[in-house]
Coordinates of C-alpha atoms in Angstrom, one line a residue:
M1 CA 16.0 98.3 -25.2
L2 CA 15.9 96.2 -22.4
P3 CA 18.6 94.9 -20.4
C4 CA 19.9 90.9 -20.9
R5 CA 18.4 89.4 -16.9
R6 CA 21.6 86.8 -16.2
P7 CA 20.2 83.8 -13.7
I8 CA 20.6 84.8 -10.4
G9 CA 22.4 81.4 -9.8
L10 CA 25.0 82.3 -12.5
A11 CA 25.6 86.0 -11.4
L12 CA 26.1 84.0 -8.0
A13 CA 28.4 81.9 -9.1
L14 CA 31.1 84.9 -11.2
L15 CA 30.5 86.8 -8.2
A16 CA 32.2 84.0 -6.0
G17 CA 34.8 83.6 -8.6
L18 CA 35.9 87.2 -8.1
L19 CA 36.6 86.9 -4.7
A20 CA 38.0 84.0 -5.2
G21 CA 40.7 85.5 -7.2
P22 CA 41.4 85.9 -11.1
M23 CA 40.0 83.6 -13.4
T24 CA 41.8 81.0 -15.4
A25 CA 41.7 81.0 -18.9
E26 CA 39.5 78.3 -18.7
A27 CA 37.1 79.7 -16.5
Q28 CA 37.0 83.0 -18.5
E29 CA 36.1 81.2 -21.5
G30 CA 33.2 79.1 -20.1
A31 CA 31.8 81.9 -18.4
D32 CA 32.2 83.9 -22.0
A33 CA 29.8 81.2 -23.1
F34 CA 27.4 81.8 -21.1
K35 CA 27.4 85.0 -22.9
T36 CA 25.4 83.3 -26.2
F37 CA 23.1 80.5 -24.5
P38 CA 20.2 80.1 -25.0
L39 CA 18.1 81.3 -22.0
G40 CA 15.0 79.6 -22.4
T41 CA 12.0 82.8 -22.2
E42 CA 13.8 85.1 -20.8
Q43 CA 14.3 87.7 -23.5
Q44 CA 16.9 87.9 -25.2
Q45 CA 19.4 90.8 -26.5
P46 CA 20.3 90.4 -30.2
A47 CA 23.5 88.7 -31.3
S48 CA 26.0 91.2 -32.7
P49 CA 28.3 89.9 -35.1
A50 CA 30.8 89.5 -32.6
Q51 CA 28.5 87.8 -30.4
T52 CA 27.8 84.8 -33.0
P53 CA 25.8 81.7 -31.4
A54 CA 27.8 78.7 -31.3
S55 CA 26.5 76.8 -35.2
G56 CA 25.6 73.0 -34.8
F57 CA 24.2 72.6 -31.3
N58 CA 20.8 71.4 -31.3
P59 CA 19.5 70.2 -28.0
L60 CA 16.8 67.5 -27.6
T61 CA 13.6 68.2 -25.9
I62 CA 12.0 65.4 -23.8
E63 CA 9.8 64.0 -26.0
E64 CA 12.9 64.1 -28.8
A65 CA 14.9 62.1 -26.5
V66 CA 12.4 59.1 -25.6
P67 CA 12.2 57.0 -28.3
K68 CA 8.1 57.0 -29.9
T69 CA 6.1 53.3 -29.2
R70 CA 3.4 51.9 -31.1
D71 CA 0.4 49.7 -29.5
V72 CA 1.2 46.0 -31.3
R73 CA -2.4 43.8 -30.3
L74 CA -1.2 40.3 -30.6
E75 CA -3.9 37.1 -30.4
A76 CA -3.1 34.1 -30.9
L77 CA -5.7 31.0 -33.3
L78 CA -6.3 27.2 -32.5
V79 CA -6.9 26.9 -36.0
E80 CA -7.6 29.3 -39.4
K81 CA -10.8 31.8 -38.4
G82 CA -11.5 30.0 -35.2
K83 CA -11.3 32.6 -31.7
P84 CA -8.4 34.0 -29.8
V85 CA -7.1 32.2 -27.1
E86 CA -7.9 34.1 -23.5
Q87 CA -6.2 32.0 -21.7
G88 CA -2.8 29.9 -21.3
L89 CA -0.3 31.8 -23.5
T90 CA 3.0 33.0 -23.1
W91 CA 4.0 35.8 -25.9
R92 CA 8.1 36.3 -26.1
I93 CA 9.4 39.0 -28.4
F94 CA 12.7 39.1 -29.7
S95 CA 14.9 41.1 -31.9
P96 CA 15.8 39.9 -34.7
I97 CA 19.9 41.1 -34.6
P98 CA 21.9 38.3 -32.3
G99 CA 23.6 39.3 -29.5
A100 CA 27.3 38.6 -29.0
D101 CA 26.0 34.6 -28.1
G102 CA 24.7 34.3 -31.1
K103 CA 20.8 33.8 -29.7
L104 CA 18.1 36.5 -30.7
P105 CA 18.0 38.5 -27.2
L106 CA 14.3 38.8 -25.3
L107 CA 13.0 42.0 -25.2
A108 CA 9.5 41.5 -23.5
T109 CA 7.0 38.7 -22.7
A110 CA 3.6 38.7 -21.7
E111 CA 1.2 36.2 -20.0
G112 CA -2.7 34.9 -20.7
G113 CA -4.7 35.4 -23.3
S114 CA -4.7 38.3 -26.3
A115 CA -1.5 41.2 -25.4
A116 CA -1.2 44.9 -26.6
L117 CA 2.7 45.7 -26.3
N118 CA 4.1 49.4 -26.5
L119 CA 7.0 48.6 -29.6
V120 CA 9.2 51.1 -31.0
P121 CA 9.2 51.2 -34.6
G122 CA 11.3 48.5 -36.0
E123 CA 11.6 44.1 -37.1
Y124 CA 10.8 41.5 -34.5
F125 CA 10.1 37.9 -34.0
V126 CA 7.1 37.0 -32.1
N127 CA 6.5 33.7 -30.5
V128 CA 3.9 32.0 -28.8
A129 CA 3.2 29.3 -26.6
F130 CA 0.4 27.1 -25.8
G131 CA 1.8 24.2 -24.0
R132 CA 3.9 22.5 -26.4
A133 CA 2.1 24.0 -29.3
A134 CA 4.1 27.5 -30.6
A135 CA 4.5 29.4 -33.7
T136 CA 6.5 32.2 -34.5
R137 CA 6.6 35.2 -37.1
K138 CA 8.5 38.7 -37.6
I139 CA 6.6 41.2 -37.7
R140 CA 7.4 45.2 -38.4
V141 CA 5.6 47.7 -36.3
P142 CA 6.0 51.3 -38.8
E143 CA 6.9 54.3 -37.8
T144 CA 3.7 56.2 -39.2
G145 CA 0.1 55.2 -40.4
A146 CA -1.8 52.2 -39.0
V147 CA -0.9 49.4 -37.2
E148 CA -2.1 46.0 -38.2
R149 CA -3.2 43.4 -35.7
Q150 CA -1.0 40.3 -35.2
Q151 CA -2.6 37.1 -35.1
L152 CA -0.7 33.9 -35.2
V153 CA -2.7 30.5 -35.9
L154 CA -1.0 27.6 -34.2
D155 CA -2.8 24.8 -35.7
A156 CA -3.3 23.2 -32.2
G157 CA -4.9 21.0 -30.7
G158 CA -4.6 18.2 -27.1
V159 CA -5.0 15.2 -25.8
K160 CA -5.9 13.7 -22.5
L161 CA -4.4 10.6 -21.9
N162 CA -5.5 7.3 -19.4
A163 CA -5.5 3.8 -19.8
V164 CA -6.8 0.6 -18.1
S165 CA -6.0 -3.0 -17.7
G166 CA -7.7 -6.0 -19.6
A167 CA -11.0 -4.7 -20.9
D168 CA -11.4 -2.0 -18.9
V169 CA -10.0 -2.6 -14.9
R170 CA -9.1 0.9 -13.9
I171 CA -5.9 1.6 -13.3
P172 CA -5.4 4.1 -10.5
P173 CA -3.5 7.1 -11.3
D174 CA 0.1 7.0 -8.9
E175 CA 1.1 4.0 -11.1
L176 CA 1.3 4.9 -14.8
S177 CA 3.0 7.8 -16.3
F178 CA 3.0 8.4 -20.5
A179 CA 5.8 9.7 -22.5
I180 CA 4.9 11.0 -25.8
Y181 CA 7.6 11.0 -28.6
S182 CA 7.6 12.2 -31.8
S183 CA 6.0 10.4 -35.0
E184 CA 9.7 10.2 -36.7
E185 CA 12.5 8.0 -35.7
K186 CA 16.1 9.1 -36.0
E187 CA 19.1 7.7 -37.8
D188 CA 19.8 6.0 -34.8
G189 CA 16.3 4.2 -34.2
E190 CA 15.2 6.5 -30.8
R191 CA 12.8 9.3 -31.9
T192 CA 12.7 12.9 -30.1
L193 CA 11.2 13.1 -26.5
I194 CA 8.3 15.7 -26.6
M195 CA 7.1 15.7 -23.0
A196 CA 8.2 13.3 -20.0
D197 CA 5.9 11.9 -17.0
V198 CA 3.3 13.0 -18.7
K199 CA 0.2 12.0 -15.3
P200 CA -3.5 11.1 -16.5
N201 CA -6.6 12.6 -17.5
A202 CA -4.0 15.7 -17.3
V203 CA -4.3 18.1 -20.7
V204 CA -1.5 18.3 -23.0
R205 CA -1.4 21.0 -25.9
L206 CA 0.5 20.2 -29.1
N207 CA 0.8 21.4 -32.4
A208 CA -1.3 19.1 -35.0
G209 CA 0.0 16.3 -35.8
T210 CA 1.0 12.3 -35.3
Y211 CA 2.7 11.7 -31.5
H212 CA 4.1 8.4 -31.0
V213 CA 2.9 8.1 -26.8
V214 CA 4.6 5.3 -24.2
S215 CA 2.4 4.1 -21.1
N216 CA 3.9 2.4 -18.3
Y217 CA 2.1 0.3 -15.9
G218 CA 4.5 0.0 -12.8
D219 CA 7.7 -0.1 -13.2
V220 CA 8.8 -3.1 -14.7
N221 CA 7.5 -4.3 -18.0
A222 CA 4.2 -3.6 -18.4
T223 CA 4.8 -1.3 -21.5
I224 CA 2.3 -0.2 -24.3
R225 CA 3.4 1.6 -27.1
A226 CA 0.7 3.7 -29.5
D227 CA 0.4 6.6 -32.2
I228 CA -1.9 9.0 -31.4
Q229 CA -3.3 11.6 -34.0
I230 CA -3.8 15.4 -32.5
E231 CA -6.4 17.7 -34.1
A232 CA -6.0 21.3 -34.7
G233 CA -8.8 22.8 -32.3
K234 CA -9.9 19.7 -30.8
L235 CA -9.0 17.9 -27.8
T236 CA -8.4 13.5 -28.5
E237 CA -9.3 11.1 -25.3
A238 CA -6.9 8.7 -25.8
T239 CA -7.3 5.4 -23.2
I240 CA -4.6 2.8 -23.5
Q241 CA -5.6 -0.7 -22.6
H242 CA -2.4 -2.6 -20.6
R243 CA -2.2 -6.2 -21.1
A244 CA -0.8 -7.0 -16.8
A245 CA -2.1 -7.4 -14.2
K246 CA -0.7 -6.1 -10.3
L247 CA -0.1 -9.2 -7.8
T248 CA 1.1 -9.4 -4.6
L249 CA 4.0 -11.8 -4.0
K250 CA 3.6 -14.3 -0.2
L251 CA 5.0 -17.3 1.0
V252 CA 3.0 -18.9 3.4
A253 CA 3.2 -22.3 5.0
G254 CA -0.2 -23.0 3.4
P255 CA -2.5 -21.7 1.6
G256 CA -4.1 -18.5 2.6
G257 CA -2.3 -17.9 5.6
E258 CA 0.0 -15.3 6.8
A259 CA 3.0 -14.1 4.6
I260 CA 6.2 -14.7 6.3
A261 CA 8.6 -11.5 6.9
D262 CA 12.1 -11.3 5.4
T263 CA 11.6 -12.8 2.6
A264 CA 13.4 -12.2 -0.7
W265 CA 12.0 -12.5 -4.2
S266 CA 12.9 -12.6 -7.7
I267 CA 10.9 -13.3 -10.8
L268 CA 11.9 -14.5 -13.9
T269 CA 10.6 -14.9 -17.2
S270 CA 9.2 -18.7 -18.2
S271 CA 13.4 -18.9 -20.3
G272 CA 15.0 -17.5 -16.9
D273 CA 15.5 -13.9 -17.6
T274 CA 15.0 -11.9 -14.3
V275 CA 12.9 -8.9 -14.5
S276 CA 12.4 -8.1 -10.9
E277 CA 13.6 -8.9 -7.5
S278 CA 12.5 -7.1 -4.1
V279 CA 12.4 -7.9 -0.3
G280 CA 9.6 -8.3 2.0
A281 CA 7.0 -10.1 3.2
F282 CA 4.4 -9.8 0.7
P283 CA 5.8 -7.1 -2.1
T284 CA 3.5 -6.0 -4.4
I285 CA 4.0 -5.9 -8.6
V286 CA 2.8 -5.0 -12.0
L287 CA 3.5 -8.0 -15.1
A288 CA 2.2 -7.7 -18.1
E289 CA 1.1 -11.0 -19.6
G290 CA 2.6 -14.1 -19.8
T291 CA 4.1 -17.1 -17.5
Y292 CA 6.7 -16.6 -14.6
I293 CA 7.9 -18.0 -12.1
A294 CA 8.3 -16.7 -9.1
V295 CA 11.7 -17.4 -6.5
A296 CA 11.4 -17.3 -2.6
R297 CA 14.3 -17.2 0.0
N298 CA 14.1 -17.2 3.3
K299 CA 16.8 -18.2 6.1
D300 CA 19.1 -19.8 3.3
K301 CA 15.9 -21.8 1.9
I302 CA 14.5 -21.2 -1.4
Y303 CA 11.1 -21.8 -2.1
Q304 CA 9.4 -21.6 -5.7
R305 CA 6.4 -21.7 -7.8
D306 CA 4.8 -21.5 -11.7
F307 CA 2.4 -18.9 -12.5
T308 CA 0.4 -16.9 -15.0
V309 CA -0.5 -12.8 -15.5
R310 CA -4.2 -12.8 -16.9
A311 CA -4.9 -8.9 -18.5
G312 CA -6.9 -7.4 -15.7
V313 CA -6.9 -9.9 -13.4
N314 CA -5.0 -8.2 -10.0
T315 CA -4.6 -11.8 -7.3
D316 CA -1.7 -12.6 -5.1
V317 CA 0.5 -15.2 -5.7
E318 CA 1.3 -18.2 -2.6
V319 CA 4.5 -19.7 -3.2
L320 CA 4.3 -22.7 -0.6
L321 CA 6.5 -22.9 2.4
S322 CA 6.6 -27.1 2.7
Q323 CA 9.8 -29.6 2.2
H324 CA 8.7 -30.6 -1.6
Q325 CA 8.8 -26.8 -2.2
A326 CA 12.2 -26.0 -1.0
E327 CA 13.6 -29.1 -2.9
Q328 CA 12.0 -27.3 -6.0
G329 CA 13.6 -24.4 -4.8
A330 CA 17.0 -25.6 -4.6
R331 CA 17.2 -27.1 -8.2
A332 CA 15.6 -23.3 -10.3
A333 CA 18.0 -21.6 -7.9
A334 CA 21.3 -24.0 -9.0
V335 CA 19.8 -23.8 -12.6
A336 CA 19.6 -20.1 -12.3
D337 CA 22.9 -19.6 -10.8

């Protein structure tokens, strides 16, 4: 029988211990333990009854210590039996067990189109977002057997918003903004805001359904509201018609004259409510269709003029600098005060 070959490192360690002095009880016990510890592929002497190996010890290999994962294929469809979405998706994988904060821990994310993830067998919540459209499903990854491809149906479409003034007067994009709300009103009469400050011609992805859209032209009172239906798998292009116009205010000595600087302006409704205030030689404002009063203040004098806004008719509103206008302005200011 071949003698047992001890590892060189162990022999050196024991030799160093002997040179250093007598071994403690703990050190002696540790050294005795190596007599029965398996040494890989080295040839071992059969264990005698007095050298029975310790029971209950089962060392794990690297393969056993690392959890095995399964490949999971994820796809998102706009409509049932549609084609997979190839871009613009955000995938999120959550644990079904809430964390200490009460939220589901986020385990993994992926961007783009279809995704392939390696997941440890178990249950998960899978969420996919496509713009403002989203879908969530609970899945189970089996330990053995085939792993089914997971398809989530977004039931979503898109909308592209734009607006004109009057019949077909184009509105500059930087003067337009949209807000999208839910179609249902809450108990307080308000609606849930879904997306604010939507720019013209931007494609907004939403779940299919009806939405309430608010279009603002300028920043005074030109606001239009409309309900829009979004269909799954389709892009809806909606053009909202504003009943408003853009006006430039001028205080002039005569018709067509040069605007006078350092003028303070107030725009009143026909009933005397103030809708806009500004300062400048020729401020530009957007007003909804209707009748208004322009009041100009310059060098302690007040001037006024009645004018009418017609949808889509962008024009200048000139207030004449004359004694007659000044007297009328003084009376209007007294009424306003």
